[in-house]
Amino acid sequence: MLAGESDTIAALWADCGLTRPWNDPLSDIAFALAGPASTVLVGELGTDIVASVMVGHDGHRGTVYYVSVHPDHRGKGFGRQIMKAAESWLKQQGMWKLNLLIRADNTKFHAFYEAIGYTVEPRTAMAKWLDPSKNPANRDQKS
């Protein structure tokens, strides 16, 4: 990714329905680019960014976030290419496994990930809001 492409990538993520009001994609991009353990990769068609992924690792395992292909360019292999790029980046960093999380309401992409070799593992994802004011469930509640 080049300097100045953050707005374009954030717009792509929004077009793909990946952004949420409580996560600022521009802050996420800046954070990913600030350290050696993460980056943002892009796929281009001519001069247009049509795919992207934010990728990072903890020293052992990698994780991908915001895997995106512009809706007008789905089914053309860009998803496979951007995931292959993420996997290659992680291998170059010495990682041996890639984890990804898919939102429960994003079921149409389960088949895509299975087709490129990902499997469901018997795990339970748990979370705790360290700052309850950021929890979307609390946003509509009055104090």
CSV table of C-alpha atoms in Angstrom, one decimal:
chain,number,residue,atom,x,y,z
A,1,MET,CA,0.0,0.0,0.0
A,2,LEU,CA,1.2,3.5,-0.8
A,3,ALA,CA,1.0,6.6,1.3
A,4,GLY,CA,-2.3,8.4,0.6
A,5,GLU,CA,-4.3,5.3,-0.1
A,6,SER,CA,-5.9,5.0,3.4
A,7,ASP,CA,-9.1,6.8,2.4
A,8,THR,CA,-9.5,4.6,-0.7
A,9,ILE,CA,-9.0,1.4,1.4
A,10,ALA,CA,-11.4,2.6,4.1
A,11,ALA,CA,-14.0,3.3,1.4
A,12,LEU,CA,-13.5,-0.2,0.0
A,13,TRP,CA,-14.0,-1.7,3.4
A,14,ALA,CA,-17.2,0.3,3.8
A,15,ASP,CA,-18.4,-0.7,0.3
A,16,CYS,CA,-17.9,-4.3,1.4
A,17,GLY,CA,-19.9,-3.8,4.6
A,18,LEU,CA,-16.9,-4.5,6.9
A,19,THR,CA,-16.8,-1.3,8.9
A,20,ARG,CA,-18.6,-0.7,12.1
A,21,PRO,CA,-19.4,2.6,13.9
A,22,TRP,CA,-17.2,1.7,16.9
A,23,ASN,CA,-14.1,0.9,14.7
A,24,ASP,CA,-12.4,3.7,12.9
A,25,PRO,CA,-10.9,2.1,9.8
A,26,LEU,CA,-8.4,5.0,9.3
A,27,SER,CA,-7.1,4.4,12.8
A,28,ASP,CA,-6.9,0.7,12.1
A,29,ILE,CA,-4.9,1.3,8.9
A,30,ALA,CA,-2.5,3.7,10.7
A,31,PHE,CA,-2.0,1.3,13.5
A,32,ALA,CA,-1.3,-1.7,11.2
A,33,LEU,CA,1.3,0.4,9.2
A,34,ALA,CA,3.0,1.7,12.4
A,35,GLY,CA,4.7,-1.5,13.5
A,36,PRO,CA,6.6,-4.4,12.1
A,37,ALA,CA,4.1,-7.1,13.0
A,38,SER,CA,1.3,-5.9,10.7
A,39,THR,CA,0.5,-4.3,7.4
A,40,VAL,CA,-2.2,-3.6,4.8
A,41,LEU,CA,-1.9,-5.3,1.4
A,42,VAL,CA,-3.8,-4.3,-1.7
A,43,GLY,CA,-4.9,-5.8,-5.0
A,44,GLU,CA,-5.1,-3.5,-8.0
A,45,LEU,CA,-6.7,-3.6,-11.3
A,46,GLY,CA,-5.0,-1.0,-13.4
A,47,THR,CA,-4.8,2.0,-11.0
A,48,ASP,CA,-7.8,1.0,-9.0
A,49,ILE,CA,-7.6,-0.8,-5.6
A,50,VAL,CA,-10.1,-3.6,-5.9
A,51,ALA,CA,-9.0,-5.8,-2.9
A,52,SER,CA,-7.3,-5.4,0.4
A,53,VAL,CA,-6.5,-7.2,3.6
A,54,MET,CA,-5.1,-6.1,7.0
A,55,VAL,CA,-2.7,-8.7,8.3
A,56,GLY,CA,-0.8,-9.1,11.5
A,57,HIS,CA,0.8,-11.6,13.8
A,58,ASP,CA,1.7,-12.3,17.4
A,59,GLY,CA,5.0,-14.0,16.8
A,60,HIS,CA,3.5,-17.4,16.2
A,61,ARG,CA,0.2,-17.1,14.4
A,62,GLY,CA,-1.1,-14.6,11.9
A,63,THR,CA,-4.6,-13.1,11.7
A,64,VAL,CA,-6.3,-11.3,8.8
A,65,TYR,CA,-8.8,-8.5,9.1
A,66,TYR,CA,-10.9,-6.6,6.7
A,67,VAL,CA,-10.5,-9.1,3.8
A,68,SER,CA,-12.2,-7.2,1.0
A,69,VAL,CA,-12.9,-7.4,-2.7
A,70,HIS,CA,-15.0,-4.6,-4.3
A,71,PRO,CA,-18.5,-6.0,-5.0
A,72,ASP,CA,-18.1,-5.2,-8.7
A,73,HIS,CA,-15.0,-7.5,-8.9
A,74,ARG,CA,-16.1,-10.5,-6.9
A,75,GLY,CA,-15.8,-13.9,-8.5
A,76,LYS,CA,-12.7,-12.9,-10.5
A,77,GLY,CA,-10.1,-14.4,-8.3
A,78,PHE,CA,-9.1,-11.3,-6.3
A,79,GLY,CA,-10.2,-12.8,-3.0
A,80,ARG,CA,-7.9,-15.8,-3.6
A,81,GLN,CA,-5.1,-13.5,-4.6
A,82,ILE,CA,-5.3,-11.2,-1.6
A,83,MET,CA,-5.5,-14.2,0.8
A,84,LYS,CA,-2.5,-15.7,-0.9
A,85,ALA,CA,-0.6,-12.4,-0.5
A,86,ALA,CA,-1.5,-12.4,3.2
A,87,GLU,CA,-0.4,-16.0,3.6
A,88,SER,CA,2.9,-15.2,1.8
A,89,TRP,CA,3.5,-12.1,4.0
A,90,LEU,CA,2.9,-14.2,7.1
A,91,LYS,CA,5.2,-17.0,5.9
A,92,GLN,CA,8.0,-14.4,5.3
A,93,GLN,CA,7.5,-13.2,8.9
A,94,GLY,CA,8.0,-16.8,10.1
A,95,MET,CA,4.4,-17.6,11.0
A,96,TRP,CA,3.2,-21.1,10.8
A,97,LYS,CA,-0.6,-20.7,11.2
A,98,LEU,CA,-3.2,-18.2,10.1
A,99,ASN,CA,-6.4,-17.6,12.1
A,100,LEU,CA,-9.4,-15.7,10.9
A,101,LEU,CA,-12.7,-14.8,12.4
A,102,ILE,CA,-15.9,-14.5,10.4
A,103,ARG,CA,-18.9,-12.7,11.9
A,104,ALA,CA,-21.9,-15.0,12.4
A,105,ASP,CA,-24.0,-12.9,10.0
A,106,ASN,CA,-21.3,-13.2,7.2
A,107,THR,CA,-22.2,-16.8,6.3
A,108,LYS,CA,-21.9,-16.4,2.5
A,109,PHE,CA,-18.1,-16.2,2.8
A,110,HIS,CA,-17.7,-19.5,4.8
A,111,ALA,CA,-17.6,-21.5,1.5
A,112,PHE,CA,-15.0,-19.2,0.1
A,113,TYR,CA,-12.6,-19.8,3.0
A,114,GLU,CA,-13.3,-23.5,2.9
A,115,ALA,CA,-12.5,-23.6,-0.8
A,116,ILE,CA,-9.1,-22.1,-0.2
A,117,GLY,CA,-8.2,-24.5,2.6
A,118,TYR,CA,-9.5,-23.1,5.8
A,119,THR,CA,-11.3,-25.3,8.3
A,120,VAL,CA,-13.6,-24.6,11.2
A,121,GLU,CA,-11.8,-25.4,14.5
A,122,PRO,CA,-13.5,-26.3,17.7
A,123,ARG,CA,-13.0,-23.0,19.5
A,124,THR,CA,-15.2,-20.5,21.2
A,125,ALA,CA,-14.5,-16.9,20.7
A,126,MET,CA,-15.0,-14.8,23.9
A,127,ALA,CA,-14.6,-11.1,24.5
A,128,LYS,CA,-14.7,-8.6,27.3
A,129,TRP,CA,-15.2,-4.9,26.8
A,130,LEU,CA,-12.4,-3.2,28.7
A,131,ASP,CA,-14.0,0.2,28.0
A,132,PRO,CA,-17.8,-0.4,28.3
A,133,SER,CA,-18.5,2.9,26.6
A,134,LYS,CA,-17.2,1.4,23.4
A,135,ASN,CA,-19.6,-1.5,23.5
A,136,PRO,CA,-22.3,-1.0,20.9
A,137,ALA,CA,-24.9,-2.6,23.2
A,138,ASN,CA,-24.4,0.2,25.7
A,139,ARG,CA,-24.6,3.0,23.1
A,140,ASP,CA,-28.4,3.4,23.2
A,141,GLN,CA,-28.7,3.1,27.0
A,142,LYS,CA,-29.1,6.3,29.0
A,143,SER,CA,-27.1,6.7,32.2
